Coordinates of C-alpha atoms in Angstrom, one line a residue:
M1 CA 158.0 67.0 106.4
I2 CA 157.3 67.0 110.1
F3 CA 153.6 66.4 110.8
D4 CA 152.5 66.7 114.4
D5 CA 149.7 65.0 116.2
F6 CA 147.3 67.9 115.9
T7 CA 147.5 68.8 112.2
F8 CA 144.9 68.4 109.5
L9 CA 145.6 69.5 105.9
A10 CA 142.6 69.2 103.6
G11 CA 141.6 70.5 100.2
H12 CA 139.5 70.1 97.0
F13 CA 141.4 69.8 93.7
I14 CA 140.3 69.8 90.1
E15 CA 143.3 68.8 88.0
Q16 CA 144.0 68.2 84.3
D17 CA 146.1 65.3 83.1
T18 CA 149.4 67.1 83.6
Y19 CA 148.9 66.8 87.3
V20 CA 151.2 64.3 89.1
T21 CA 152.6 64.1 92.6
K22 CA 155.7 62.1 93.5
R23 CA 157.1 61.7 97.0
P24 CA 159.4 58.6 97.0
Q25 CA 159.7 58.6 100.8
G26 CA 156.0 59.2 101.3
R27 CA 155.0 61.3 104.3
D28 CA 154.8 60.7 108.0
D29 CA 151.0 61.2 108.0
W30 CA 148.0 59.4 106.4
L31 CA 146.5 60.5 103.1
L32 CA 142.9 59.9 102.3
T33 CA 141.3 61.0 99.0
F34 CA 137.7 60.8 97.6
T35 CA 137.2 61.0 93.9
L36 CA 134.2 63.1 92.9
E37 CA 134.5 63.2 89.1
G38 CA 136.9 62.0 86.4
E39 CA 139.7 59.6 87.0
G40 CA 143.0 59.6 88.9
F41 CA 145.6 57.0 89.4
F42 CA 147.8 55.7 92.3
N43 CA 151.0 53.9 91.4
N44 CA 152.2 51.6 94.2
S45 CA 155.4 49.7 93.4
G46 CA 154.8 49.8 89.7
N47 CA 151.2 48.6 90.1
E48 CA 148.9 51.4 88.8
Q49 CA 145.4 51.5 90.1
C50 CA 142.7 53.8 88.7
C51 CA 140.4 55.7 91.0
K52 CA 136.9 56.7 89.7
P53 CA 134.0 58.6 91.2
G54 CA 133.0 57.1 94.5
D55 CA 136.5 55.7 95.2
L56 CA 138.2 56.3 98.6
T57 CA 142.0 55.9 98.6
L58 CA 144.0 55.6 101.8
L59 CA 147.8 55.6 102.0
K60 CA 149.6 54.6 105.2
P61 CA 152.4 56.8 106.6
G62 CA 155.7 56.1 104.9
T63 CA 154.1 54.8 101.7
P64 CA 155.7 56.2 98.6
H65 CA 153.4 58.7 96.8
H66 CA 153.0 58.5 93.1
Y67 CA 149.6 59.7 92.0
G68 CA 147.9 62.0 89.5
T69 CA 145.3 62.5 86.8
R70 CA 144.8 59.8 84.2
K71 CA 145.5 60.7 80.6
D72 CA 142.7 62.7 78.8
Q73 CA 140.9 63.0 82.1
T74 CA 140.1 65.8 84.6
W75 CA 140.3 64.5 88.2
Q76 CA 138.2 66.2 90.8
F77 CA 138.8 65.0 94.3
V78 CA 138.8 66.0 98.0
W79 CA 141.7 65.0 100.2
V80 CA 143.0 65.1 103.8
H81 CA 146.3 64.4 105.4
F82 CA 145.8 63.4 109.0
P83 CA 148.0 62.2 111.9
S84 CA 148.6 58.7 113.1
L85 CA 146.7 58.9 116.4
F86 CA 143.4 57.6 115.0
T87 CA 143.0 54.0 116.1
E88 CA 140.1 53.5 113.7
T89 CA 142.7 52.9 111.0
N90 CA 143.4 49.6 112.8
L91 CA 139.9 48.4 111.8
L92 CA 141.0 48.5 108.1
P93 CA 143.0 46.0 106.1
D94 CA 146.7 46.3 107.0
T95 CA 148.0 47.4 103.6
E96 CA 150.1 50.3 102.3
Q97 CA 147.4 51.4 99.9
L98 CA 143.6 50.8 100.1
I99 CA 141.2 51.7 97.4
L100 CA 137.5 51.2 98.4
T101 CA 134.6 51.9 96.0
I102 CA 131.5 53.4 97.6
E103 CA 128.5 52.6 95.4
S104 CA 125.6 53.9 97.4
E105 CA 124.8 57.5 96.5
S106 CA 123.5 58.4 100.0
I107 CA 126.8 57.2 101.5
R108 CA 128.8 59.1 98.9
K109 CA 127.0 62.2 99.9
R110 CA 127.6 61.5 103.6
I111 CA 131.3 61.0 103.0
Y112 CA 131.6 64.2 100.9
Q113 CA 129.8 66.2 103.6
A114 CA 132.3 64.9 106.1
F115 CA 135.2 66.0 103.9
I116 CA 133.6 69.5 103.6
R117 CA 133.3 69.7 107.4
I118 CA 137.0 68.8 107.8
M119 CA 138.0 71.4 105.3
E120 CA 135.9 74.1 106.9
D121 CA 136.8 73.4 110.5
S122 CA 140.5 73.0 109.8
R123 CA 140.6 76.4 108.0
E124 CA 138.4 78.3 110.5
R125 CA 140.3 77.0 113.5
G126 CA 137.5 77.9 115.8
E127 CA 137.1 76.5 119.3
Y128 CA 137.3 72.7 119.4
W129 CA 138.3 72.7 115.7
F130 CA 140.5 69.7 116.1
E131 CA 137.8 67.7 117.8
L132 CA 135.3 68.6 115.1
C133 CA 137.8 67.5 112.3
S134 CA 138.5 64.3 114.2
S135 CA 134.8 63.5 114.5
S136 CA 134.2 63.9 110.8
L137 CA 137.3 61.9 109.9
R138 CA 136.3 59.1 112.3
E139 CA 132.9 59.0 110.5
I140 CA 134.6 58.3 107.2
L141 CA 137.1 55.7 108.6
L142 CA 134.2 53.8 110.4
I143 CA 132.2 53.8 107.1
M144 CA 135.3 52.3 105.4
A145 CA 135.7 49.7 108.2
Q146 CA 132.0 48.8 107.8
K147 CA 132.4 48.4 104.1
T148 CA 135.5 46.2 104.4
S149 CA 134.0 43.9 107.1
K150 CA 130.6 43.3 105.5
K151 CA 129.8 43.3 101.8
V152 CA 126.3 44.5 101.2
D153 CA 124.8 45.2 97.8
A154 CA 124.8 49.0 97.3
R155 CA 121.1 48.9 96.3
I156 CA 120.2 47.2 99.6
E157 CA 122.3 49.8 101.4
E158 CA 120.3 52.5 99.7
V159 CA 117.0 50.9 100.6
L160 CA 118.0 50.6 104.2
H161 CA 119.0 54.3 104.2
L162 CA 115.6 55.3 102.7
L163 CA 113.7 53.2 105.3
S164 CA 115.5 54.9 108.2
Q165 CA 115.1 58.3 106.6
Q166 CA 111.4 57.9 105.8
M167 CA 110.5 55.7 108.7
R168 CA 107.6 57.9 109.8
H169 CA 106.0 57.9 106.3
P170 CA 104.1 55.3 104.3
I171 CA 106.5 53.2 102.3
R172 CA 105.7 51.6 98.9
I173 CA 108.0 48.8 97.6
E174 CA 107.3 49.9 94.1
D175 CA 108.8 53.4 94.8
L176 CA 111.9 51.9 96.5
A177 CA 112.4 49.5 93.6
Q178 CA 112.2 52.4 91.1
T179 CA 114.7 54.4 93.1
V180 CA 117.3 51.6 93.0
G181 CA 116.6 50.5 89.5
L182 CA 115.0 47.1 90.2
S183 CA 111.7 45.5 89.8
P184 CA 109.6 45.2 93.0
S185 CA 109.9 41.4 93.0
R186 CA 113.6 41.4 92.3
L187 CA 114.2 44.0 95.1
S188 CA 112.1 42.0 97.6
H189 CA 114.0 38.8 96.8
L190 CA 117.4 40.5 96.9
F191 CA 116.6 42.3 100.1
K192 CA 115.6 39.2 102.0
A193 CA 118.5 37.3 100.8
S194 CA 120.9 40.0 102.0
T195 CA 119.3 40.9 105.3
G196 CA 117.2 37.8 106.3
Y197 CA 114.1 39.9 106.6
S198 CA 111.5 41.3 104.2
I199 CA 111.4 45.0 103.5
I200 CA 108.2 45.5 105.6
D201 CA 109.5 43.4 108.5
T202 CA 112.7 45.5 108.5
L203 CA 110.7 48.7 108.5
N204 CA 108.5 47.6 111.3
R205 CA 111.5 46.4 113.3
M206 CA 113.1 49.8 112.9
R207 CA 109.9 51.4 114.1
I208 CA 109.6 49.2 117.1
Q209 CA 113.2 49.6 118.1
Q210 CA 112.7 53.4 118.1
A211 CA 109.4 53.0 120.0
V212 CA 111.1 51.0 122.8
L213 CA 113.7 53.8 123.2
M214 CA 111.0 56.5 123.3
L215 CA 108.9 54.6 125.8
E216 CA 112.0 54.1 128.0
H217 CA 113.4 57.6 127.9
T218 CA 110.6 60.0 127.2
G219 CA 107.3 60.8 128.9
R220 CA 105.3 60.1 125.8
S221 CA 102.4 57.7 125.9
A222 CA 102.2 54.5 123.8
S223 CA 99.6 56.0 121.6
E224 CA 101.8 59.1 121.0
V225 CA 104.8 56.9 120.3
C226 CA 102.8 54.8 117.9
Y227 CA 102.4 57.8 115.5
D228 CA 105.8 59.2 116.3
V229 CA 107.5 56.1 114.7
G230 CA 105.2 55.9 111.7
F231 CA 102.3 53.5 112.6
Q232 CA 98.9 54.8 111.5
N233 CA 96.9 52.2 113.5
Y234 CA 97.4 51.5 117.2
N235 CA 96.3 47.9 117.0
H236 CA 98.9 47.3 114.3
F237 CA 101.5 49.0 116.5
T238 CA 100.5 46.7 119.4
N239 CA 100.7 43.6 117.3
Q240 CA 104.1 44.6 115.9
F241 CA 105.4 45.5 119.3
R242 CA 104.4 42.0 120.6
K243 CA 106.0 40.4 117.6
W244 CA 109.4 42.1 117.9
H245 CA 109.5 42.7 121.7
G246 CA 107.6 39.8 123.1
M247 CA 105.0 41.9 125.0
N248 CA 102.5 44.7 124.3
P249 CA 103.4 48.3 125.0
S250 CA 101.3 48.6 128.2
T251 CA 103.0 45.6 129.7
F252 CA 106.4 46.9 128.7
M253 CA 105.7 50.3 130.4
K254 CA 104.5 48.7 133.6
E255 CA 107.7 46.6 133.8
R256 CA 109.8 49.7 133.4
R257 CA 108.1 51.6 136.2

């Protein structure tokens, strides 16, 4: 099958255990699947690998295709065939077939939403549809590259996501621990061992990083930025700014003028 440099083919399948696809010569494009429910399999040179919910499977161009639904299962998955022009694939392990498990629920949702955008944009073919599909695909590939280059406990990934998502609101370690199924003490220990910082230090560092950008690039005052990034007390904001940036906000603003 001829597959040009500007083609995306994507879909969402729900298949019973009679479903199987065999292409002994493979295809001249890449294939990426994401399992939502049930179980499928990929058979590579006689080595059968199971794919379960949260698994991304990537096949290089020219790799023989032999995949389908596992016995007594229903396999629900989204998929996309895409051309070889995406250099982000070079960031991934150089293997014919890669199966990567995504454990973090928030990242699974992010990947699924990217697949949905690819499906919609490739079908609608509106203005800049190819660029929109490419952007969504690159997001998935970069997430995969991130996962293969640095192994982080999925529960810590989820906490980091929650901290960034809820940065402007009060955070309770007890609530975070309950969300990821750990005790507060166990979460605190695991988080620091994984990141080198405590949960509160990480949250405050996020807030100060954002504050620095806002002071540099907006006309908002330090007191306004203090509350924009989630601090409820200006003195606390000043102390944290000095801790993470080496000076107080007023000195920082004078140096930038």
